[in-house]
Each structure stands twice: as structure tokens, then as C-alpha cells.
mmCIF file of C-alpha atoms in Angstrom:
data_model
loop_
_atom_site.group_PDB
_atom_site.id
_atom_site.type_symbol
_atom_site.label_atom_id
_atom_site.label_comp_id
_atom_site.label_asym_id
_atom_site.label_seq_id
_atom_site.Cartn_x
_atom_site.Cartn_y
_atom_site.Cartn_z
ATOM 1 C CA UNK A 28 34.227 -25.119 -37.462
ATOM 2 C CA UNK A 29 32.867 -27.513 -34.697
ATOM 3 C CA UNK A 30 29.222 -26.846 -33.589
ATOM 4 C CA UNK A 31 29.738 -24.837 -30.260
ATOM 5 C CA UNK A 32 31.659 -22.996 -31.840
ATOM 6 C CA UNK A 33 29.410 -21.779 -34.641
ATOM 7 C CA UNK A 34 26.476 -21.041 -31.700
ATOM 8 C CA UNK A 35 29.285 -18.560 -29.803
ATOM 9 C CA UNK A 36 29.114 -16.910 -33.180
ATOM 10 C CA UNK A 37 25.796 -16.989 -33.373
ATOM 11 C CA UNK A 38 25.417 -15.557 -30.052
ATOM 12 C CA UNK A 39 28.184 -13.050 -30.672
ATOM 13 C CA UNK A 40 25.835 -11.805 -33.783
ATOM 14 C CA UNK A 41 22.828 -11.466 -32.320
ATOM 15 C CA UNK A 42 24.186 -9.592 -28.939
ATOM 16 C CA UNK A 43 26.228 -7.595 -31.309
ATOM 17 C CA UNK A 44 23.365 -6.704 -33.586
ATOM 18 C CA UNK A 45 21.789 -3.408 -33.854
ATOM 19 C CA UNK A 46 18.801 -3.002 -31.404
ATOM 20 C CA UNK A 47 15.485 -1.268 -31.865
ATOM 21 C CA UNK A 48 15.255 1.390 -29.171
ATOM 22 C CA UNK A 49 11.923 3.273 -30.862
ATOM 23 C CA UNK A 50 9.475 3.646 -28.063
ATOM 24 C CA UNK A 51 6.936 1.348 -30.292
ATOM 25 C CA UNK A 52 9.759 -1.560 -30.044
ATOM 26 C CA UNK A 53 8.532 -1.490 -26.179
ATOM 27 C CA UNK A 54 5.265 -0.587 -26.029
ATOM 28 C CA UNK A 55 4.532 -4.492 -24.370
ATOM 29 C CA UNK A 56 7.096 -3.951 -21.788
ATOM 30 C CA UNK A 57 5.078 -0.619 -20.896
ATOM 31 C CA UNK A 58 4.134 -0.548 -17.054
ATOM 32 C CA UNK A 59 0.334 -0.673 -16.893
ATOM 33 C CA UNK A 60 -1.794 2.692 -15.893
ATOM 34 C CA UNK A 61 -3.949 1.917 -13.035
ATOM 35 C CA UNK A 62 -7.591 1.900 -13.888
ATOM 36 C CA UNK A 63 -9.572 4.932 -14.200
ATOM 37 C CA UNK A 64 -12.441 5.383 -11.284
ATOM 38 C CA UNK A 65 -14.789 7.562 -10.331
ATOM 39 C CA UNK A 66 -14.255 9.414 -6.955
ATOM 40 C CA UNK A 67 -17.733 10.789 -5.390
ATOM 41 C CA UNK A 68 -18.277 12.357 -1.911
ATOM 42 C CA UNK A 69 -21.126 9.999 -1.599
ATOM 43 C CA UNK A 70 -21.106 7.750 1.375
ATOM 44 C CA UNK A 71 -19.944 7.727 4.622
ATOM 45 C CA UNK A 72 -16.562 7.497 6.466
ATOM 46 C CA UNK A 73 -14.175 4.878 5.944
ATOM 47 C CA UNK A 74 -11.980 4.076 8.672
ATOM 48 C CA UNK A 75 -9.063 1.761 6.884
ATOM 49 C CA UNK A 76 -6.717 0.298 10.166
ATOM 50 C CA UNK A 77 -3.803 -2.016 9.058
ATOM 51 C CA UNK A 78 -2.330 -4.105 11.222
ATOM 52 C CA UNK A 79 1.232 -4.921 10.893
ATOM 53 C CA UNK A 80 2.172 -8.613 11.800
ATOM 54 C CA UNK A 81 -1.371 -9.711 12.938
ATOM 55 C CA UNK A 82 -2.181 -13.754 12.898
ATOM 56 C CA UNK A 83 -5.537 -14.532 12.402
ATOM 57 C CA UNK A 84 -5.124 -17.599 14.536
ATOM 58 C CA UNK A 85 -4.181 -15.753 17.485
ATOM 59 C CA UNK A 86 -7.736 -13.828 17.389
ATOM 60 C CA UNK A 87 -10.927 -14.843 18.311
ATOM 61 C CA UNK A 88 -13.305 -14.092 15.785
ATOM 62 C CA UNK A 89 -10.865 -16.777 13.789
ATOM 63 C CA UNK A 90 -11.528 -18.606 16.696
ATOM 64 C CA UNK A 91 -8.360 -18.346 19.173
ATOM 65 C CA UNK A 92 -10.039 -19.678 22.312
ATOM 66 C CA UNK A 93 -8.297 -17.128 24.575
ATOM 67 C CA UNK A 94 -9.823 -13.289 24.495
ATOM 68 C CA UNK A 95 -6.942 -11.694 22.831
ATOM 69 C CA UNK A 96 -8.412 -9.108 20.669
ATOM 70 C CA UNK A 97 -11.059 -7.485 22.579
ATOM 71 C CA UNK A 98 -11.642 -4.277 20.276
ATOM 72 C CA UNK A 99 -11.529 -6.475 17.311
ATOM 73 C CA UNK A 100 -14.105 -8.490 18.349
ATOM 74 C CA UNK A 101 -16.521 -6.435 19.087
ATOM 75 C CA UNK A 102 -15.444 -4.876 15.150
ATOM 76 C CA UNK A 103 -15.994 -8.724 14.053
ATOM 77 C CA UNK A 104 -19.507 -8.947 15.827
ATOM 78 C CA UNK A 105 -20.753 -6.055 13.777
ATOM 79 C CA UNK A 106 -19.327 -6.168 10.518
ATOM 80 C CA UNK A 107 -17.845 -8.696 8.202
ATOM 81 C CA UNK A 108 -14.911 -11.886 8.815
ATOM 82 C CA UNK A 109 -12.553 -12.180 5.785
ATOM 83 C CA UNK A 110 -11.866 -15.937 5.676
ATOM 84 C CA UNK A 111 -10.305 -16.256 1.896
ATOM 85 C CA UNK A 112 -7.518 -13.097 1.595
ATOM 86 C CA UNK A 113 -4.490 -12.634 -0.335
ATOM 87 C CA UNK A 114 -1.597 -9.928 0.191
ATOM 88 C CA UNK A 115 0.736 -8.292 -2.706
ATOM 89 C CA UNK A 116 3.706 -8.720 -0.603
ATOM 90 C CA UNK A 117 5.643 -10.691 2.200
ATOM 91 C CA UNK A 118 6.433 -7.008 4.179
ATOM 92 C CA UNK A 119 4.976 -3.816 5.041
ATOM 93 C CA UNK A 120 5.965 -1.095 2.590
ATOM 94 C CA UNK A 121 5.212 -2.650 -1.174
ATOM 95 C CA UNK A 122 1.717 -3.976 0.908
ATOM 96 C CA UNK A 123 1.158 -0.482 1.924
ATOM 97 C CA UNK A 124 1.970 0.882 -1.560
ATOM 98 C CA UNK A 125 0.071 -1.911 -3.066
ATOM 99 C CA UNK A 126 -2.723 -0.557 -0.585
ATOM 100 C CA UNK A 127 -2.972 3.201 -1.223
ATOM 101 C CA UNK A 128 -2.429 3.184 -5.070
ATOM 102 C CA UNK A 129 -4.116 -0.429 -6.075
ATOM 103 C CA UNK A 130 -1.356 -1.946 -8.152
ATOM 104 C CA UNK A 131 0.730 -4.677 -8.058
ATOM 105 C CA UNK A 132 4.371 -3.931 -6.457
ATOM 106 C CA UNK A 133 5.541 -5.028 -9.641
ATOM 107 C CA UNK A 134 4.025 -1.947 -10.905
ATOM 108 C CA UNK A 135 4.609 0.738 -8.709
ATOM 109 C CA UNK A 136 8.181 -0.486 -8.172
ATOM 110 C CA UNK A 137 8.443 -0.245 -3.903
ATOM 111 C CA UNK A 138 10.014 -3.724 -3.346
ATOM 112 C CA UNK A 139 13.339 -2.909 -2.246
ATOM 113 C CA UNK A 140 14.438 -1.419 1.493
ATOM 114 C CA UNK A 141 15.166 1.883 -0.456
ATOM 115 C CA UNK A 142 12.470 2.031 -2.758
ATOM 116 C CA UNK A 143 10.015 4.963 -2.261
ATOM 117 C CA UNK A 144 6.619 5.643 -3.712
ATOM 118 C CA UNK A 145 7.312 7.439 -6.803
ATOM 119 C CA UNK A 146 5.069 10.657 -8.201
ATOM 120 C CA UNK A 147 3.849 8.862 -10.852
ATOM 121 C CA UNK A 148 1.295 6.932 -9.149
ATOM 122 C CA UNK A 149 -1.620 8.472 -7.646
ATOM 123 C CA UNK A 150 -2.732 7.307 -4.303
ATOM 124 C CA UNK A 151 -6.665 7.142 -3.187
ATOM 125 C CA UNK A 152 -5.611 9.666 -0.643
ATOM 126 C CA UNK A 153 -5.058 11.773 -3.122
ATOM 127 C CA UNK A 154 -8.038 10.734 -5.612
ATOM 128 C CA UNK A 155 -10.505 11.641 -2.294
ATOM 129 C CA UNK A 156 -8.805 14.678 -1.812
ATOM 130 C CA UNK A 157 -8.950 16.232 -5.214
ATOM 131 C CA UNK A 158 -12.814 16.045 -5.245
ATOM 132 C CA UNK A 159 -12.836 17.809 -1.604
ATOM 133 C CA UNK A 160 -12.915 14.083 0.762
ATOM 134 C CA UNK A 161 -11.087 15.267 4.248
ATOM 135 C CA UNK A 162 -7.997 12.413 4.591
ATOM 136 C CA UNK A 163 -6.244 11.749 7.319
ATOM 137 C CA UNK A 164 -3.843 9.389 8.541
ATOM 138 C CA UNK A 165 -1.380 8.276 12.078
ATOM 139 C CA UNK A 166 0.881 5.771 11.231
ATOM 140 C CA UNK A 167 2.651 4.098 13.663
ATOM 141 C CA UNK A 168 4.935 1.845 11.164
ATOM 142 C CA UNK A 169 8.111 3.322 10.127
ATOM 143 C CA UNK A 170 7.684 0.927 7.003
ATOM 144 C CA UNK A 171 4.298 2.659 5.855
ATOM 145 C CA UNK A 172 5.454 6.320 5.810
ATOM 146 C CA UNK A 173 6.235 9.666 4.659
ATOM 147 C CA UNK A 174 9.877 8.389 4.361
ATOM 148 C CA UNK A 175 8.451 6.434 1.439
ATOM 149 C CA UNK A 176 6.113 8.772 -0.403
ATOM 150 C CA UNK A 177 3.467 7.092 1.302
ATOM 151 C CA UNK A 178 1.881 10.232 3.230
ATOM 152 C CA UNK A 179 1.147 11.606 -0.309
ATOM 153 C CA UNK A 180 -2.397 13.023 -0.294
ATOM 154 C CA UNK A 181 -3.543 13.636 3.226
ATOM 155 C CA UNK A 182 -4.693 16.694 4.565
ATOM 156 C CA UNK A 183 -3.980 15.339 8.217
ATOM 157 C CA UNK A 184 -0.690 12.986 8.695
ATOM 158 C CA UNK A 185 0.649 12.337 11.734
ATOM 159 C CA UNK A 186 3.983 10.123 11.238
ATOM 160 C CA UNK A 187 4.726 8.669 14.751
ATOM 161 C CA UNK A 188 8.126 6.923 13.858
ATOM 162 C CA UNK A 189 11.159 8.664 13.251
ATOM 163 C CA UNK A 190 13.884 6.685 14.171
ATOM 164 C CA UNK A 191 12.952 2.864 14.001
ATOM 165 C CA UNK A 192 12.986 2.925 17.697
ATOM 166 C CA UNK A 193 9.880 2.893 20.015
ATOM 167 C CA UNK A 194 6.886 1.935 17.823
ATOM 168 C CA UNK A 195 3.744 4.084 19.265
ATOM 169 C CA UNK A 196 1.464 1.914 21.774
ATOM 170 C CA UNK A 197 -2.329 1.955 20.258
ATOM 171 C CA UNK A 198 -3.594 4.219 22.470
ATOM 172 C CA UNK A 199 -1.065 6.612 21.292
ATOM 173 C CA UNK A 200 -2.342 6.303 17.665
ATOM 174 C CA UNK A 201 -5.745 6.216 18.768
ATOM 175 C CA UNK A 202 -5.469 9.849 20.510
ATOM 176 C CA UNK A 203 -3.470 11.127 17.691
ATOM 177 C CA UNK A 204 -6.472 10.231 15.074
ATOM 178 C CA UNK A 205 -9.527 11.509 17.217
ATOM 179 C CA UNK A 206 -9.365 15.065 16.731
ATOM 180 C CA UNK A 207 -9.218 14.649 12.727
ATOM 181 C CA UNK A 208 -12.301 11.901 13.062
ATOM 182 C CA UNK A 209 -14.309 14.636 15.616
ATOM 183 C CA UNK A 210 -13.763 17.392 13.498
ATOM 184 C CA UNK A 211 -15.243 15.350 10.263
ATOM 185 C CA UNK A 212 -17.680 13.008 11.862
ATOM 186 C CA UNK A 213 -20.478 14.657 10.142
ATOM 187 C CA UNK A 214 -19.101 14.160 6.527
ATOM 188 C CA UNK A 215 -17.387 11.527 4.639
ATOM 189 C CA UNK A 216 -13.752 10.846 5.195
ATOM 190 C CA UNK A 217 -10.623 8.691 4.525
#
């Protein structure tokens, strides 16, 4: 027998061999469990806006010369510029799931166009929730919700796309989100 032909047998045995299905046999291969946090009522609000599509160098606190992110800057000359940030994904829904639950899209498996958040992985909606934490959310991205299991945990959710057509303008999103953030603006929320 020639040598290829004794490594197609050799392949042939070992694809043909008996495999070890026992759960220990897999145990590496074992999708990793988010880690465990404490969730306190402690603090104050926190407002969480994503932006879908945004380039820094189009803004001016990255220093775009033109004004064309008024509200923004007045957010940048009060708080904090991120210069040195990484996302866990090229597109809106595995960022956004990557965003609520913490993990790796790898992880929580919403890569695909028909992937959906699954019930196995908690979201920090839902973490705030269960120790009393009013959420709410308006999303204005057909690609960050409830059609993807992405509205999971919120006590307020106000899904503004339904048919891909006709995103929301920002002052549409902004007037859907007031009443939840009056009616908790003297406690903590998400």
C-alpha cells in the first residue's frame, strides 16, 4: 500500500472511531457564565444613549471644526471624552447584546440576521430590576429590539420600529423617554 493511501485509512479510522459524548469529554468547549456582580440601588441615574452609525470625526468634541453635534457637546464639556474604545461587533444587534448582558457575541450567540437574545443570559436590565432599580428604555433601532430578546428586563419599553421603515427622529425618542425619567428623577434608574 502506497503512503496516501495508508493516511485515507488512517483518516477513515479515526472519523469512524467511537466518540466520547459524556458531558466531561466537553467540559472545555463549555460556553463561559458571565461573571457574578453585585447589583445595589446605590447611586444615581444612569442614562446609557447609543448611537447607531456615529463617527467620531464628524463631532466636535473629537474635534470636527464644523458645530455638528450641539447636544453632545455640551454632554462632552461636562463629562468625560473616550479617545481609546473598542466594540464587540461590526453591527448593531450582537453590539447591543454584547451591551446589555456583558459578553462576548461569541458567547451569547446573536451574530447572525436571525439570531435573537436567548433566555439564558441575563441582561443588566434585568439584574437592576430584580433588586427593585426602575428600567426603562425607547429604542429607535429596529436592530436593538424586542424582536431580538433585547427588551428583556424593562419595566418601561417603548419599541419605535416596527417595520424597518421610518426610523424615529430624536425628538421623537426624546419625548417618548421623558415621562419614565420625570416620574423617577428622584431615585436611581436605568
Amino acid at each position: 500500500m502506497s503512503w496516501p493511501m495508508s493516511i485515507v485509512f488512517a483518516v477513515c479510522a479515526l472519523v469512524s472511531a467511537p466518540l466520547d459524548t459524556s458531558p466531561a469529554y466537553f467540559t472545555g468547549l463549555a460556553r463561559p457564565r458571565a461573571p457574578r456582580v453585585e447589583i445595589s440601588r446605590e447611586g444615581g441615574p444612569v442614562i446609557l444613549i447609543v448611537v447607531d452609525a456615529m463617527r467620531p470625526d464628524r463631532m466636535t468634541p473629537y474635534g470636527f471644526a464644523r458645530r455638528t453635534t450641539p447636544q453632545m457637546d455640551l454632554l462632552a464639556d461636562e463629562g468625560l471624552i473616550l479617545t481609546n474604545y473598542f466594540v464587540n461587533a461590526n453591527w448593531t444587534r450582537p453590539s447591543t447584546a454584547s451591551l446589555v448582558t456583558g459578553l462576548f457575541p461569541a458567547v451569547h450567540a446573536v451574530e447572525g440576521e436571525r439570531d435573537r437574545l436567548t433566555e439564558q443570559f441575563v441582561t443588566l436590565a434585568e439584574m437592576l430590576g430584580r433588586v427593585g432599580v426602575p428600567t426603562g428604555a425607547v429604542v429607535g433601532n429596529g436592530n436593538a429590539g424586542s424582536a431580538f430578546g433585547l427588551s428583556r428586563g424593562f419595566s418601561f419599553y417603548a419599541d419605535t420600529v416596527r417595520h424597518w421603515q421610518g426610523l424615529p427622529s430624536a425628538e421623537q425618542v426624546v419625548e417618548l423617554a421623558v415621562p419614565f425619567v420625570s416620574k423617577h428623577a428622584s431615585e436611581p434608574f436605568f
